[in-house]
Short mmCIF file of N, CA and C in Angstrom, two decimals:
data_model
loop_
_atom_site.label_atom_id
_atom_site.label_comp_id
_atom_site.label_asym_id
_atom_site.label_seq_id
_atom_site.Cartn_x
_atom_site.Cartn_y
_atom_site.Cartn_z
N UNK P 1 0.79 -1.34 -0.03
CA UNK P 1 0.04 0.22 -0.18
C UNK P 1 0.83 1.21 -0.04
N UNK P 2 0.03 1.98 -0.17
CA UNK P 2 0.99 3.49 -0.48
C UNK P 2 0.94 4.40 0.82
N UNK P 3 2.50 4.55 1.48
CA UNK P 3 1.75 5.49 2.78
C UNK P 3 2.61 6.68 3.03
N UNK P 4 2.26 7.70 2.96
CA UNK P 4 2.24 8.96 3.13
C UNK P 4 3.93 9.55 3.88
N UNK P 5 4.15 10.07 3.72
CA UNK P 5 5.97 10.27 4.23
C UNK P 5 6.05 11.77 4.17
N UNK P 6 6.07 12.49 5.57
CA UNK P 6 6.73 13.54 5.07
C UNK P 6 8.41 13.92 4.91
N UNK P 7 8.72 15.25 3.95
CA UNK P 7 9.65 15.56 3.95
C UNK P 7 10.24 16.81 4.25
N UNK P 8 10.93 17.07 4.85
CA UNK P 8 11.54 18.57 5.01
C UNK P 8 11.88 19.18 3.38
N UNK P 9 12.99 18.75 2.65
CA UNK P 9 13.10 18.85 1.29
C UNK P 9 12.80 17.77 0.37
N UNK P 10 13.03 18.81 -0.77
CA UNK P 10 12.38 18.15 -2.28
C UNK P 10 12.79 16.49 -2.86
N UNK P 11 12.16 16.44 -2.99
CA UNK P 11 12.59 14.48 -3.30
C UNK P 11 12.38 14.75 -4.91
N UNK P 12 14.01 14.21 -5.34
CA UNK P 12 14.58 13.80 -5.87
C UNK P 12 14.60 12.50 -6.18
N UNK P 13 14.31 12.22 -7.53
CA UNK P 13 14.58 10.91 -7.87
C UNK P 13 15.84 10.29 -8.31
N UNK P 14 16.12 8.92 -7.83
CA UNK P 14 17.70 8.63 -8.15
C UNK P 14 17.36 8.15 -9.53
N UNK P 15 17.92 9.09 -10.47
CA UNK P 15 18.36 9.10 -11.79
C UNK P 15 19.65 9.91 -12.05
N UNK P 16 20.48 9.17 -12.95
CA UNK P 16 21.43 10.16 -13.33
C UNK P 16 21.58 11.49 -14.04
N UNK P 17 20.76 12.09 -13.63
CA UNK P 17 20.59 13.59 -14.18
C UNK P 17 20.85 14.12 -13.02
N UNK P 18 21.31 15.33 -12.92
CA UNK P 18 21.38 16.54 -11.85
C UNK P 18 19.75 16.92 -11.80
N UNK P 19 19.53 17.15 -10.14
CA UNK P 19 18.25 17.57 -9.77
C UNK P 19 17.35 18.79 -10.79
N UNK P 20 18.19 19.87 -11.21
CA UNK P 20 17.76 20.61 -12.22
C UNK P 20 17.48 20.43 -13.41
N UNK P 21 17.80 19.04 -13.76
CA UNK P 21 17.14 18.71 -14.96
C UNK P 21 15.91 17.34 -14.65
N UNK P 22 15.99 16.77 -14.13
CA UNK P 22 15.08 16.36 -14.12
C UNK P 22 13.79 16.61 -13.82
N UNK P 23 13.41 17.67 -13.54
CA UNK P 23 12.10 17.91 -13.64
C UNK P 23 11.95 18.98 -15.11
N UNK P 24 12.33 18.36 -16.26
CA UNK P 24 11.85 19.44 -17.58
C UNK P 24 10.43 19.59 -17.88
N UNK P 25 10.35 20.97 -17.55
CA UNK P 25 8.66 20.81 -17.53
C UNK P 25 8.16 20.44 -18.89
N UNK P 26 8.47 20.90 -20.41
CA UNK P 26 7.56 20.44 -20.96
C UNK P 26 7.72 18.65 -20.98
N UNK P 27 8.26 18.36 -20.51
CA UNK P 27 8.22 16.79 -20.61
C UNK P 27 7.26 16.47 -20.10
N UNK P 28 7.04 16.84 -18.93
CA UNK P 28 6.57 16.68 -17.53
C UNK P 28 5.02 17.11 -17.82
N UNK P 29 4.80 18.32 -18.94
CA UNK P 29 3.18 18.52 -18.93
C UNK P 29 2.92 17.50 -20.62
N UNK P 30 3.60 17.39 -21.31
CA UNK P 30 3.00 16.49 -22.71
C UNK P 30 3.53 15.39 -21.57
N UNK P 31 3.78 14.56 -20.89
CA UNK P 31 3.86 13.58 -20.11
C UNK P 31 2.27 13.58 -19.91
N UNK P 32 1.87 14.38 -18.56
CA UNK P 32 0.74 14.45 -17.98
C UNK P 32 -0.67 14.76 -18.86
N UNK P 33 -0.25 15.28 -20.38
CA UNK P 33 -1.41 15.50 -21.19
C UNK P 33 -2.05 13.83 -21.85
N UNK P 34 -0.24 13.38 -22.54
CA UNK P 34 -0.95 11.73 -22.25
C UNK P 34 -1.55 11.21 -21.97
N UNK P 35 -0.91 10.78 -20.46
CA UNK P 35 -1.81 10.25 -19.49
C UNK P 35 -2.97 10.33 -19.35
N UNK P 36 -3.54 11.32 -19.65
CA UNK P 36 -4.75 11.99 -19.61
C UNK P 36 -5.46 11.42 -20.58
N UNK P 37 -5.02 11.75 -21.92
CA UNK P 37 -5.35 11.19 -23.20
C UNK P 37 -5.79 9.83 -22.78
N UNK P 38 -4.63 9.21 -22.58
CA UNK P 38 -4.81 7.47 -22.48
C UNK P 38 -6.02 6.83 -21.39
N UNK P 39 -6.42 7.73 -20.41
CA UNK P 39 -7.63 7.35 -19.32
C UNK P 39 -8.74 7.98 -20.33
N UNK P 40 -8.70 8.91 -20.57
CA UNK P 40 -10.12 9.37 -21.27
C UNK P 40 -10.39 8.20 -22.79
N UNK P 41 -9.43 8.05 -23.37
CA UNK P 41 -9.36 7.06 -24.33
C UNK P 41 -10.13 5.99 -24.61
N UNK P 42 -11.29 5.75 -23.92
CA UNK P 42 -12.59 4.88 -24.15
C UNK P 42 -13.26 5.24 -24.39
N UNK P 43 -13.33 7.14 -24.21
CA UNK P 43 -14.95 7.47 -24.13
C UNK P 43 -13.87 8.75 -25.33
N UNK P 44 -12.81 8.34 -25.86
CA UNK P 44 -12.57 9.91 -26.99
C UNK P 44 -12.47 9.13 -28.83
N UNK P 45 -11.74 7.65 -28.16
CA UNK P 45 -11.39 6.83 -29.09
C UNK P 45 -11.90 5.99 -29.53
N UNK P 46 -12.25 4.77 -30.94
CA UNK P 46 -12.54 3.84 -31.01
C UNK P 46 -11.56 2.46 -30.10
N UNK P 47 -12.59 1.32 -30.03
CA UNK P 47 -11.40 0.72 -29.17
C UNK P 47 -10.50 -0.15 -29.90
N UNK P 48 -11.11 0.39 -31.39
CA UNK P 48 -9.68 -0.52 -32.16
C UNK P 48 -8.41 0.13 -32.18
N UNK P 49 -8.59 1.49 -32.38
CA UNK P 49 -7.56 2.49 -32.11
C UNK P 49 -6.27 2.40 -31.05
N UNK P 50 -7.44 2.30 -29.59
CA UNK P 50 -6.79 1.68 -28.37
C UNK P 50 -5.91 0.43 -28.31
N UNK P 51 -6.32 -0.42 -28.93
CA UNK P 51 -5.80 -1.57 -28.72
C UNK P 51 -4.70 -1.30 -29.90
N UNK P 52 -4.44 -0.58 -30.99
CA UNK P 52 -3.20 -0.38 -31.49
C UNK P 52 -2.51 0.33 -30.33
N UNK P 53 -2.82 0.88 -30.02
CA UNK P 53 -1.61 2.11 -28.98
C UNK P 53 -1.30 0.99 -27.88
N UNK P 54 -2.37 0.33 -27.11
CA UNK P 54 -1.36 -0.46 -26.46
C UNK P 54 -0.86 -1.35 -27.13
N UNK P 55 -0.80 -2.52 -28.23
CA UNK P 55 0.41 -2.76 -28.78
C UNK P 55 1.55 -1.76 -29.24
N UNK P 56 1.63 -0.56 -29.50
CA UNK P 56 2.50 0.36 -29.32
C UNK P 56 3.43 0.68 -28.76
N UNK P 57 2.80 0.79 -27.29
CA UNK P 57 3.07 0.92 -26.11
C UNK P 57 3.86 -0.12 -25.77
N UNK P 58 3.63 -2.22 -25.89
CA UNK P 58 4.50 -2.57 -25.60
C UNK P 58 5.37 -2.74 -26.65
N UNK P 59 5.52 -2.38 -27.62
CA UNK P 59 6.30 -2.48 -28.55
C UNK P 59 7.62 -1.69 -28.17
N UNK P 60 7.41 -0.37 -28.16
CA UNK P 60 8.17 0.90 -27.25
C UNK P 60 9.33 -0.36 -26.29
N UNK P 61 8.30 -0.79 -25.15
CA UNK P 61 9.40 -1.37 -23.99
C UNK P 61 9.78 -2.13 -25.04
N UNK P 62 9.43 -3.43 -25.71
CA UNK P 62 10.08 -4.37 -26.03
C UNK P 62 11.46 -3.93 -26.85
N UNK P 63 11.02 -3.02 -27.95
CA UNK P 63 12.51 -2.45 -28.61
C UNK P 63 13.49 -1.44 -27.89
N UNK P 64 12.58 -0.36 -27.29
CA UNK P 64 13.41 1.03 -27.02
C UNK P 64 13.50 0.64 -25.23
N UNK P 65 13.06 -0.11 -24.80
CA UNK P 65 13.22 -0.65 -23.33
C UNK P 65 12.47 -0.21 -22.49
N UNK P 66 11.88 1.39 -22.41
CA UNK P 66 10.48 1.98 -21.94
C UNK P 66 10.02 2.97 -22.37
N UNK P 67 9.55 3.99 -21.76
CA UNK P 67 8.70 4.77 -22.54
C UNK P 67 9.48 6.05 -22.89
N UNK P 68 9.04 6.05 -24.09
CA UNK P 68 10.01 7.47 -24.96
C UNK P 68 10.14 8.63 -23.93
N UNK P 69 9.17 9.10 -22.99
CA UNK P 69 9.08 10.00 -22.43
C UNK P 69 9.41 10.19 -21.36
N UNK P 70 9.61 8.89 -20.50
CA UNK P 70 10.25 8.29 -19.76
C UNK P 70 11.67 8.63 -19.62
N UNK P 71 12.50 7.69 -20.69
CA UNK P 71 13.57 7.88 -21.03
C UNK P 71 14.25 9.21 -20.90
N UNK P 72 13.18 10.42 -21.76
CA UNK P 72 14.16 11.71 -21.96
C UNK P 72 13.63 12.63 -20.88
N UNK P 73 12.70 12.53 -19.56
CA UNK P 73 12.38 13.14 -18.63
C UNK P 73 13.30 12.53 -17.69
N UNK P 74 14.00 11.11 -17.47
CA UNK P 74 15.14 10.86 -16.49
C UNK P 74 16.05 10.03 -16.75
N UNK P 75 16.51 10.39 -18.26
CA UNK P 75 17.66 9.90 -19.19
C UNK P 75 17.79 8.86 -18.45
N UNK P 76 16.88 7.48 -18.32
CA UNK P 76 17.27 5.99 -17.65
C UNK P 76 17.12 5.40 -18.53
N UNK P 77 17.96 4.48 -18.84
CA UNK P 77 18.47 3.29 -19.78
C UNK P 77 17.53 1.88 -19.11
N UNK P 78 17.28 1.74 -18.17
CA UNK P 78 16.95 0.39 -17.33
C UNK P 78 15.22 0.66 -16.71
N UNK P 79 14.62 -0.03 -17.19
CA UNK P 79 13.31 0.03 -16.85
C UNK P 79 13.01 0.39 -14.87
N UNK P 80 12.36 1.07 -14.93
CA UNK P 80 11.90 1.26 -13.19
C UNK P 80 11.44 2.27 -12.91
N UNK P 81 11.90 3.69 -13.18
CA UNK P 81 10.28 4.66 -12.71
C UNK P 81 9.87 4.89 -13.80
N UNK P 82 8.09 5.34 -13.42
CA UNK P 82 7.78 5.37 -14.16
C UNK P 82 7.05 6.98 -13.92
N UNK P 83 6.16 7.33 -14.44
CA UNK P 83 5.49 8.70 -14.32
C UNK P 83 4.47 8.78 -13.44
N UNK P 84 4.01 7.89 -13.28
CA UNK P 84 2.89 7.40 -12.05
C UNK P 84 3.92 7.63 -10.77
N UNK P 85 5.07 6.66 -10.86
CA UNK P 85 6.05 6.53 -9.64
C UNK P 85 6.23 8.08 -9.01
N UNK P 86 6.60 9.00 -10.37
CA UNK P 86 7.05 10.20 -10.11
C UNK P 86 6.09 11.42 -9.25
N UNK P 87 5.04 10.89 -9.55
CA UNK P 87 3.71 11.69 -9.37
C UNK P 87 3.53 11.24 -8.10
N UNK P 88 3.34 10.14 -7.87
CA UNK P 88 3.32 9.83 -6.19
C UNK P 88 4.21 10.43 -5.21
N UNK P 89 5.28 10.39 -5.78
CA UNK P 89 6.80 10.79 -4.84
C UNK P 89 6.84 12.34 -5.26
N UNK P 90 6.53 12.90 -5.55
CA UNK P 90 5.80 14.31 -5.64
C UNK P 90 4.57 14.35 -4.25
N UNK P 91 3.73 13.94 -4.60
CA UNK P 91 2.73 13.84 -3.85
C UNK P 91 3.00 13.27 -2.07
N UNK P 92 4.25 12.74 -2.13
CA UNK P 92 4.47 12.54 -0.34
C UNK P 92 4.36 11.24 -0.17
N UNK P 93 3.62 10.16 -1.53
CA UNK P 93 3.78 8.92 -1.21
C UNK P 93 5.11 8.28 -1.06
N UNK P 94 5.50 6.77 -0.44
CA UNK P 94 6.64 6.59 -0.61
C UNK P 94 5.78 4.99 -1.24
N UNK P 95 5.43 4.61 -2.63
CA UNK P 95 5.12 3.63 -3.68
C UNK P 95 6.69 2.61 -3.75
N UNK P 96 6.42 1.36 -4.16
CA UNK P 96 7.08 0.67 -4.66
C UNK P 96 7.35 1.03 -6.03
N UNK P 97 8.68 1.11 -6.39
CA UNK P 97 8.34 1.38 -7.69
C UNK P 97 8.42 0.06 -8.51
N UNK P 98 8.38 -0.88 -8.53
CA UNK P 98 8.13 -2.13 -9.03
C UNK P 98 6.71 -2.24 -9.18
N UNK P 99 5.92 -2.32 -8.24
CA UNK P 99 4.49 -2.33 -7.82
C UNK P 99 4.25 -1.24 -8.93
N UNK P 100 4.39 -0.34 -8.77
CA UNK P 100 3.81 0.64 -9.53
C UNK P 100 3.85 0.49 -11.15
N UNK P 101 5.40 -0.09 -11.61
CA UNK P 101 6.03 -0.63 -12.87
C UNK P 101 4.68 -1.73 -13.28
N UNK P 102 4.37 -2.45 -12.36
CA UNK P 102 3.73 -3.69 -12.61
C UNK P 102 1.99 -3.26 -12.80
N UNK P 103 1.93 -2.31 -12.03
CA UNK P 103 0.11 -1.70 -12.28
C UNK P 103 0.42 -1.14 -14.13
N UNK P 104 1.61 -0.16 -14.13
CA UNK P 104 0.95 0.55 -15.02
C UNK P 104 1.05 -0.06 -16.46
N UNK P 105 1.79 -1.22 -16.48
CA UNK P 105 2.34 -2.15 -17.40
C UNK P 105 1.34 -3.48 -17.54
N UNK P 106 0.56 -3.98 -16.72
CA UNK P 106 -0.18 -5.12 -17.00
C UNK P 106 -1.75 -4.81 -16.52
N UNK P 107 -1.90 -4.14 -15.63
CA UNK P 107 -3.47 -3.95 -14.77
C UNK P 107 -3.52 -2.18 -15.61
N UNK P 108 -3.64 -1.58 -15.95
CA UNK P 108 -3.99 -0.16 -16.87
C UNK P 108 -4.35 -0.80 -18.09
N UNK P 109 -3.01 -1.26 -18.86
CA UNK P 109 -3.51 -1.54 -20.22
C UNK P 109 -4.71 -2.29 -20.71
N UNK P 110 -4.94 -3.26 -19.74
CA UNK P 110 -6.60 -4.27 -19.99
C UNK P 110 -7.59 -3.35 -19.45
N UNK P 111 -7.45 -2.67 -18.43
CA UNK P 111 -8.47 -1.93 -17.13
C UNK P 111 -8.69 -0.74 -18.80
N UNK P 112 -7.75 0.11 -19.44
CA UNK P 112 -8.55 1.22 -20.47
C UNK P 112 -9.33 -0.03 -21.16
N UNK P 113 -9.00 -0.80 -21.76
CA UNK P 113 -9.66 -1.68 -23.61
C UNK P 113 -10.57 -2.46 -22.53
N UNK P 114 -10.90 -2.90 -21.21
CA UNK P 114 -12.03 -3.03 -20.85
C UNK P 114 -13.28 -2.21 -20.68
N UNK P 115 -12.90 -0.89 -20.15
CA UNK P 115 -13.70 0.38 -20.34
C UNK P 115 -14.77 0.59 -21.51
N UNK P 116 -13.15 0.69 -22.48
CA UNK P 116 -13.67 0.91 -24.07
C UNK P 116 -14.38 0.22 -24.58
N UNK P 117 -14.03 -1.38 -24.52
CA UNK P 117 -15.16 -2.39 -24.61
C UNK P 117 -16.84 -2.11 -24.34
N UNK P 118 -16.57 -1.83 -23.09
CA UNK P 118 -17.59 -2.15 -22.33
C UNK P 118 -18.41 -0.79 -22.96
N UNK P 119 -18.15 0.18 -22.59
CA UNK P 119 -18.62 1.92 -23.55
C UNK P 119 -18.99 1.35 -24.57
N UNK P 120 -18.13 1.21 -25.54
CA UNK P 120 -18.44 1.03 -26.98
C UNK P 120 -19.07 -0.37 -27.59
N UNK P 121 -18.83 -1.18 -26.97
CA UNK P 121 -19.98 -2.45 -27.54
C UNK P 121 -21.06 -2.43 -26.60
N UNK P 122 -21.04 -2.65 -25.14
CA UNK P 122 -22.08 -3.53 -24.51
C UNK P 122 -22.96 -2.45 -24.17
N UNK P 123 -22.55 -1.16 -23.93
CA UNK P 123 -23.22 -0.35 -23.76
C UNK P 123 -23.80 0.79 -25.03
N UNK P 124 -23.38 0.60 -26.26
CA UNK P 124 -23.67 0.76 -27.87
C UNK P 124 -23.20 2.72 -27.88
N UNK P 125 -22.09 3.17 -26.91
CA UNK P 125 -22.08 4.81 -26.82
C UNK P 125 -20.63 4.64 -28.08
N UNK P 126 -20.73 5.64 -28.61
CA UNK P 126 -20.22 6.45 -29.83
C UNK P 126 -18.96 6.89 -29.39
N UNK P 127 -17.51 6.71 -29.71
CA UNK P 127 -16.38 7.75 -28.84
C UNK P 127 -16.32 8.77 -29.60
N UNK P 128 -16.40 10.30 -28.54
CA UNK P 128 -16.24 11.42 -29.31
C UNK P 128 -15.42 12.10 -30.30
N UNK P 129 -14.34 11.46 -30.57
CA UNK P 129 -13.50 11.65 -31.49
C UNK P 129 -13.42 11.12 -32.83
N UNK P 130 -12.84 9.52 -32.58
CA UNK P 130 -12.63 8.47 -33.51
C UNK P 130 -13.35 7.79 -33.14
#
């Protein structure tokens, strides 16, 4: 479970970049927008497109080793840190990095696809955009 922790000084994730470069603002904003779009995707995009995006996500993990935005934001070569982990730490929680990664990689994509299939096929709703 997540534990709320109090910090006297700002949290810096353990990366190879100096603290001032960890928070590349435009990457954080872009990453946040992408994640919001992903979570809203069952209502915005056709379920077929969501399957393609999920497959592309797994292909980038297989061939590049991690999310492109995560690699740019944290300059990581080895998988570990996720945007979700980054946000939880910034909010003062102390999550297990590998559990967060597991949920982000193996739980969230099927949940998002399941919501899309339920919303669009079972409940017969059309996506708002595509």
